[in-house]
Structures are given as structure tokens and as C-alpha cells.
Coordinates of N, CA and C in Angstrom, one line a residue:
M105 N 8.9 2.4 12.5 CA 10.1 3.0 13.2 C 9.6 3.9 14.3
L106 N 10.3 3.9 15.3 CA 9.9 4.8 16.4 C 11.1 5.7 16.8
S107 N 10.8 6.9 17.2 CA 11.8 7.8 17.7 C 11.3 8.5 18.9
Q108 N 12.0 8.5 20.1 CA 11.5 9.3 21.2 C 12.3 10.5 21.3
G109 N 11.6 11.6 21.5 CA 12.2 12.9 21.6 C 11.5 13.7 22.7
D110 N 11.9 15.0 22.8 CA 11.2 15.9 23.7 C 9.7 16.0 23.4
I111 N 8.9 16.2 24.4 CA 7.5 16.3 24.1 C 7.2 17.5 23.2
L112 N 7.9 18.6 23.4 CA 7.7 19.7 22.5 C 8.8 19.7 21.4
S113 N 8.6 18.9 20.4 CA 9.5 18.8 19.3 C 8.9 18.5 18.0
V114 N 9.6 18.5 16.9 CA 9.1 18.3 15.6 C 10.0 17.2 15.0
A115 N 9.4 16.2 14.3 CA 10.1 15.1 13.7 C 10.1 15.3 12.2
S116 N 11.2 15.0 11.5 CA 11.3 15.0 10.1 C 11.8 13.6 9.7
W117 N 11.2 13.0 8.7 CA 11.6 11.7 8.2 C 12.3 11.8 6.8
Y118 N 13.3 10.9 6.7 CA 14.1 10.9 5.4 C 14.4 9.5 5.0
N119 N 14.3 9.2 3.7 CA 14.8 8.0 3.1 C 15.9 8.3 2.1
T120 N 16.2 7.3 1.3 CA 17.3 7.6 0.3 C 16.9 8.6 -0.8
D121 N 15.6 8.9 -0.9 CA 15.2 9.9 -1.9 C 15.1 11.3 -1.3
G122 N 15.2 11.4 0.0 CA 15.2 12.7 0.6 C 14.0 12.7 1.7
R123 N 13.6 13.9 2.0 CA 12.6 14.1 3.0 C 11.2 13.5 2.6
V124 N 10.6 12.8 3.6 CA 9.3 12.1 3.4 C 8.2 12.9 4.0
E125 N 7.2 13.2 3.3 CA 6.0 13.9 3.8 C 4.8 12.9 3.8
T126 N 3.8 13.2 4.6 CA 2.6 12.4 4.5 C 2.1 12.3 3.1
A127 N 1.8 11.1 2.6 CA 1.3 10.9 1.2 C 0.5 9.7 1.2
E128 N 0.1 9.2 0.1 CA -0.8 8.1 -0.1 C -0.2 6.8 0.7
R129 N 1.1 6.6 0.6 CA 1.7 5.4 1.2 C 2.3 5.7 2.5
Y130 N 2.6 6.9 2.8 CA 3.3 7.3 4.1 C 2.4 8.0 5.0
K131 N 2.3 7.5 6.2 CA 1.5 8.2 7.3 C 2.5 8.5 8.4
L132 N 2.7 9.8 8.7 CA 3.5 10.3 9.8 C 2.6 10.4 11.1
I133 N 3.1 9.8 12.1 CA 2.2 9.8 13.4 C 3.0 10.3 14.5
E134 N 2.4 11.1 15.4 CA 3.0 11.7 16.6 C 1.9 11.4 17.7
D135 N 2.4 10.8 18.8 CA 1.4 10.5 19.9 C 1.2 11.6 20.9
G136 N 2.0 12.7 20.8 CA 1.9 13.8 21.7 C 2.8 13.6 23.0
L137 N 3.4 12.5 23.1 CA 4.2 12.1 24.3 C 5.6 11.9 23.9
G138 N 6.0 12.3 22.7 CA 7.4 12.2 22.3 C 7.7 11.0 21.5
V139 N 6.7 10.2 21.1 CA 6.9 9.1 20.2 C 6.5 9.4 18.8
Y140 N 7.4 9.2 17.8 CA 7.1 9.5 16.4 C 7.2 8.3 15.6
M141 N 6.2 8.1 14.7 CA 6.2 6.8 13.9 C 5.9 7.2 12.4
I142 N 6.4 6.3 11.5 CA 6.0 6.4 10.1 C 5.4 5.1 9.8
E143 N 4.3 5.1 9.1 CA 3.6 3.9 8.7 C 3.6 3.9 7.2
I144 N 4.1 2.8 6.6 CA 4.3 2.6 5.2 C 3.4 1.5 4.7
K145 N 2.3 1.9 3.9 CA 1.4 0.9 3.4 C 1.0 1.2 2.0
P146 N 1.2 0.3 1.1 CA 1.9 -0.9 1.2 C 3.4 -0.7 1.0
S147 N 4.3 -1.5 1.6 CA 5.7 -1.3 1.4 C 6.0 -1.8 0.0
E148 N 7.0 -1.2 -0.6 CA 7.5 -1.6 -1.9 C 9.0 -1.7 -1.9
S149 N 9.5 -2.3 -3.0 CA 11.0 -2.5 -3.0 C 11.7 -1.2 -2.9
C150 N 11.2 -0.1 -3.4 CA 11.9 1.2 -3.4 C 12.0 1.7 -1.9
D151 N 11.3 1.1 -1.0 CA 11.4 1.5 0.4 C 12.6 0.9 1.1
A152 N 13.4 0.1 0.5 CA 14.6 -0.5 1.1 C 15.6 0.6 1.1
G153 N 16.5 0.5 2.1 CA 17.6 1.5 2.2 C 17.6 2.1 3.6
E154 N 18.4 3.2 3.7 CA 18.5 3.8 5.0 C 17.4 4.8 5.3
W155 N 16.8 4.8 6.4 CA 15.7 5.7 6.9 C 16.3 6.5 8.1
K156 N 15.9 7.7 8.2 CA 16.4 8.6 9.3 C 15.2 9.4 9.8
C157 N 15.2 9.5 11.1 CA 14.2 10.4 11.8 C 15.1 11.4 12.5
A158 N 14.8 12.7 12.2 CA 15.5 13.8 12.9 C 14.5 14.5 13.7
V159 N 14.7 14.6 15.0 CA 13.8 15.3 15.9 C 14.5 16.5 16.4
T160 N 13.8 17.7 16.2 CA 14.3 19.0 16.6 C 13.4 19.5 17.7
S161 N 14.0 19.8 18.9 CA 13.2 20.4 20.0 C 13.0 21.9 19.7
F162 N 12.1 22.5 20.4 CA 11.9 23.9 20.2 C 13.1 24.7 20.8
E163 N 14.0 24.1 21.6 CA 15.2 24.8 22.0 C 16.3 24.7 21.0
G164 N 16.0 23.9 19.9 CA 17.0 23.8 18.8 C 17.9 22.6 18.9
C165 N 17.7 21.7 19.9 CA 18.5 20.5 20.0 C 18.0 19.5 19.0
V166 N 18.9 18.8 18.3 CA 18.6 17.8 17.3 C 19.0 16.4 17.7
G167 N 18.1 15.5 17.6 CA 18.4 14.1 17.8 C 18.1 13.3 16.5
I168 N 19.0 12.4 16.1 CA 18.9 11.7 14.8 C 19.0 10.2 15.1
S169 N 18.0 9.5 14.6 CA 18.1 8.0 14.7 C 18.0 7.4 13.2
T170 N 18.8 6.4 12.9 CA 18.8 5.8 11.6 C 18.4 4.3 11.7
C171 N 18.0 3.8 10.6 CA 17.6 2.4 10.5 C 17.8 2.0 9.1
A172 N 18.4 0.8 8.9 CA 18.5 0.2 7.6 C 17.3 -0.8 7.3
V173 N 16.6 -0.6 6.2 CA 15.5 -1.4 5.9 C 15.9 -2.3 4.7
N174 N 16.0 -3.6 5.0 CA 16.3 -4.6 3.9 C 15.0 -5.4 3.5
M175 N 14.9 -5.6 2.3 CA 13.7 -6.3 1.8 C 14.2 -7.6 1.0
D176 N 13.6 -8.7 1.4 CA 13.9 -10.0 0.8 C 12.8 -10.2 -0.3
I177 N 13.1 -9.9 -1.5 CA 12.2 -10.0 -2.6 C 12.6 -11.2 -3.5
P178 N 11.6 -12.2 -3.7 CA 12.0 -13.3 -4.5 C 12.5 -12.9 -5.9
R179 N 13.4 -13.7 -6.4 CA 13.9 -13.4 -7.7 C 12.9 -13.4 -8.8
N180 N 11.9 -14.3 -8.6 CA 10.9 -14.5 -9.7 C 9.7 -13.6 -9.4
Y181 N 9.8 -12.6 -8.5 CA 8.7 -11.6 -8.2 C 8.4 -10.9 -9.5
R182 N 7.1 -10.7 -9.8 CA 6.6 -9.9 -10.9 C 5.4 -9.1 -10.4
K183 N 5.6 -7.8 -10.6 CA 4.5 -6.8 -10.1 C 3.2 -7.2 -10.9
P184 N 2.1 -7.1 -10.2 CA 0.8 -7.3 -10.9 C 0.6 -6.4 -12.1
R185 N 0.1 -7.0 -13.2 CA -0.1 -6.2 -14.4 C -1.4 -6.7 -15.1
F186 N -2.1 -5.8 -15.6 CA -3.4 -6.1 -16.3 C -3.0 -6.4 -17.7
M187 N -3.3 -7.6 -18.2 CA -3.0 -8.1 -19.5 C -4.1 -7.6 -20.5
E188 N -5.3 -7.5 -20.0 CA -6.5 -7.0 -20.8 C -7.2 -6.0 -19.9
S189 N -7.8 -5.0 -20.6 CA -8.6 -4.0 -19.9 C -9.9 -4.6 -19.3
L190 N -10.4 -4.0 -18.3 CA -11.7 -4.5 -17.8 C -12.8 -4.3 -18.8
R191 N -13.6 -5.3 -18.9 CA -14.7 -5.3 -19.9 C -16.0 -5.8 -19.3
A192 N -17.1 -5.3 -19.7 CA -18.4 -5.7 -19.3 C -19.0 -6.6 -20.3
V193 N -19.6 -7.8 -19.9 CA -20.2 -8.7 -20.9 C -21.6 -9.0 -20.3
L194 N -22.6 -9.0 -21.2 CA -24.0 -9.4 -20.8 C -24.1 -10.9 -21.1
T195 N -24.4 -11.7 -20.1 CA -24.5 -13.1 -20.3 C -25.8 -13.5 -20.8
E196 N -26.0 -14.8 -21.2 CA -27.2 -15.3 -21.7 C -28.3 -15.3 -20.6
E197 N -27.9 -15.4 -19.3 CA -28.8 -15.4 -18.2 C -29.2 -14.0 -17.8
G198 N -28.7 -13.0 -18.5 CA -29.1 -11.6 -18.2 C -28.2 -11.0 -17.1
L199 N -27.1 -11.7 -16.7 CA -26.2 -11.1 -15.7 C -25.2 -10.3 -16.4
V200 N -24.6 -9.3 -15.7 CA -23.5 -8.6 -16.2 C -22.2 -9.2 -15.6
S201 N -21.3 -9.5 -16.5 CA -20.0 -10.1 -16.1 C -18.9 -9.1 -16.4
F202 N -18.2 -8.7 -15.4 CA -17.0 -7.9 -15.6 C -15.8 -8.8 -15.6
E203 N -15.0 -8.7 -16.6 CA -13.8 -9.6 -16.8 C -12.5 -8.8 -16.9
C204 N -11.5 -9.4 -16.4 CA -10.1 -8.8 -16.6 C -9.1 -10.0 -16.5
K205 N -8.0 -9.7 -17.0 CA -6.9 -10.7 -17.0 C -5.7 -10.0 -16.3
V206 N -5.2 -10.6 -15.2 CA -4.1 -10.0 -14.4 C -3.1 -11.1 -14.2
V207 N -1.8 -10.7 -14.4 CA -0.7 -11.7 -14.1 C 0.3 -11.0 -13.1
G208 N 1.0 -11.9 -12.4 CA 2.0 -11.4 -11.4 C 2.4 -12.6 -10.6
F209 N 3.6 -12.5 -9.9 CA 4.0 -13.5 -9.0 C 4.5 -12.9 -7.7
P210 N 4.1 -13.3 -6.6 CA 3.1 -14.4 -6.4 C 1.7 -14.0 -7.0
T211 N 0.8 -14.9 -7.1 CA -0.5 -14.6 -7.7 C -1.1 -13.4 -7.0
P212 N -1.5 -12.4 -7.8 CA -2.1 -11.2 -7.2 C -3.4 -11.5 -6.5
V213 N -3.7 -10.7 -5.4 CA -5.0 -10.7 -4.8 C -5.8 -9.6 -5.4
L214 N -6.9 -10.0 -6.0 CA -7.8 -9.1 -6.8 C -9.0 -8.7 -5.9
K215 N -9.3 -7.4 -5.9 CA -10.4 -6.9 -5.2 C -11.3 -6.1 -6.2
W216 N -12.6 -6.2 -6.1 CA -13.5 -5.5 -6.9 C -14.2 -4.3 -6.2
F217 N -14.3 -3.2 -6.8 CA -14.9 -2.0 -6.2 C -16.0 -1.5 -7.1
K218 N -17.1 -0.9 -6.4 CA -18.2 -0.2 -7.1 C -18.4 1.0 -6.4
D219 N -18.4 2.2 -7.0 CA -18.6 3.5 -6.4 C -17.8 3.7 -5.1
G220 N -16.5 3.2 -5.2 CA -15.6 3.4 -4.0 C -15.7 2.4 -2.9
H221 N -16.7 1.4 -3.0 CA -16.9 0.4 -2.0 C -16.5 -1.0 -2.5
E222 N -15.8 -1.7 -1.7 CA -15.3 -3.0 -2.1 C -16.5 -4.0 -2.1
L223 N -16.6 -4.8 -3.2 CA -17.6 -5.8 -3.4 C -17.2 -7.1 -2.7
K224 N -18.2 -7.7 -2.0 CA -17.9 -9.0 -1.4 C -18.9 -10.0 -2.0
P225 N -18.5 -11.2 -2.1 CA -19.4 -12.2 -2.7 C -20.6 -12.4 -1.8
G226 N -21.7 -12.6 -2.4 CA -23.0 -12.8 -1.7 C -24.1 -12.9 -2.6
D227 N -25.3 -12.4 -2.1 CA -26.5 -12.5 -2.9 C -26.5 -11.8 -4.2
V228 N -25.8 -10.6 -4.3 CA -25.8 -9.8 -5.5 C -24.6 -10.0 -6.3
Y229 N -23.5 -10.3 -5.7 CA -22.2 -10.4 -6.5 C -21.6 -11.8 -6.3
Q230 N -21.1 -12.3 -7.4 CA -20.3 -13.6 -7.4 C -18.9 -13.2 -8.0
L231 N -17.9 -13.6 -7.2 CA -16.5 -13.3 -7.7 C -15.8 -14.6 -7.9
T232 N -15.2 -14.7 -9.1 CA -14.5 -16.0 -9.5 C -13.2 -15.6 -10.1
G233 N -12.3 -16.6 -10.0 CA -11.0 -16.4 -10.6 C -10.2 -17.7 -10.7
S234 N -9.5 -17.8 -11.8 CA -8.6 -19.0 -11.9 C -7.4 -18.6 -12.9
N235 N -6.3 -19.1 -12.6 CA -5.1 -18.7 -13.3 C -5.0 -17.2 -13.3
S236 N -5.1 -16.5 -14.4 CA -5.0 -15.1 -14.4 C -6.3 -14.4 -14.9
F237 N -7.4 -15.2 -15.0 CA -8.6 -14.6 -15.5 C -9.6 -14.5 -14.3
Y238 N -10.2 -13.3 -14.2 CA -11.1 -13.0 -13.0 C -12.4 -12.5 -13.5
N239 N -13.5 -12.9 -12.8 CA -14.8 -12.5 -13.2 C -15.5 -11.9 -12.0
Q240 N -16.4 -11.0 -12.2 CA -17.3 -10.5 -11.2 C -18.7 -10.4 -11.8
Y241 N -19.6 -11.2 -11.3 CA -21.0 -11.2 -11.8 C -21.9 -10.4 -11.0
S242 N -22.8 -9.6 -11.6 CA -23.8 -8.8 -10.9 C -25.2 -9.3 -11.3
K243 N -26.0 -9.6 -10.3 CA -27.3 -10.1 -10.5 C -28.3 -9.0 -10.6

């Protein structure tokens, strides 16, 4: 969403739950030229509804812009859920296999992390998955 206001102004964002502050999923952006934005990552069904941007200039003038956010969520949508906790298994080949079972619809995209860094398939890591069972092998 964008709102243009005076260059010397302050923007406040609101949704159906009230005032929105910068948080894990919400990033409030100001370009310094009077354009204010809110970035929502990832969006969730609770983000549907009316959103409002109130811009107040330092002279006290208020401008308000509203927007209705509609979300088309499939009826059979199911939030990703871990059916089994992550477990480490030592294979016969001496590899460590981390296994978990995840369900959801559409099929969840699973990412593996070690020490805060995403693991990518390659020489050291092998990532596999089928149905709802996922493996990460470390060599």
C-alpha cells in the first residue's frame, strides 16, 4: 500500500486489530519524499480486511487513505503442521539423517537450516522429500 503525504509528516498504519507497528511480518517504510509503504511478509489470512494509513503533517493536518484487502484462500487449505518432531538418525553408511513429517495443503515448501543458515543440496547435504516425509542427510 502507498500513501503520499507532506514530506515532513508521520504515517500510522491500522488494520482491523488496531495500530500496526514494525514487527516480524510488518515492515513500515518511508522514502523521505512523502511515500509511505507497509510490507507484509508472509501474508496470512488474518491480514484480510480494511487497512488504513493516517498521515499527520507537522502542522497537524491529517490525511487518511483506506484499502480493503481480500484474500482468496482455497477451501481445502491446511496450514503446515509437523506430525512428528525432528529426529536425527545415524545411517549404516555413517551419515546423519534428520527426518521430519509435515502435512499441509498445498504441499508445504520445506527449508533446512543449520546455525541460522539455510542448507542447500550439494556436496555435503542431500535433501529429499516425498508425500509428507522429508530427509536431510549430512556427509
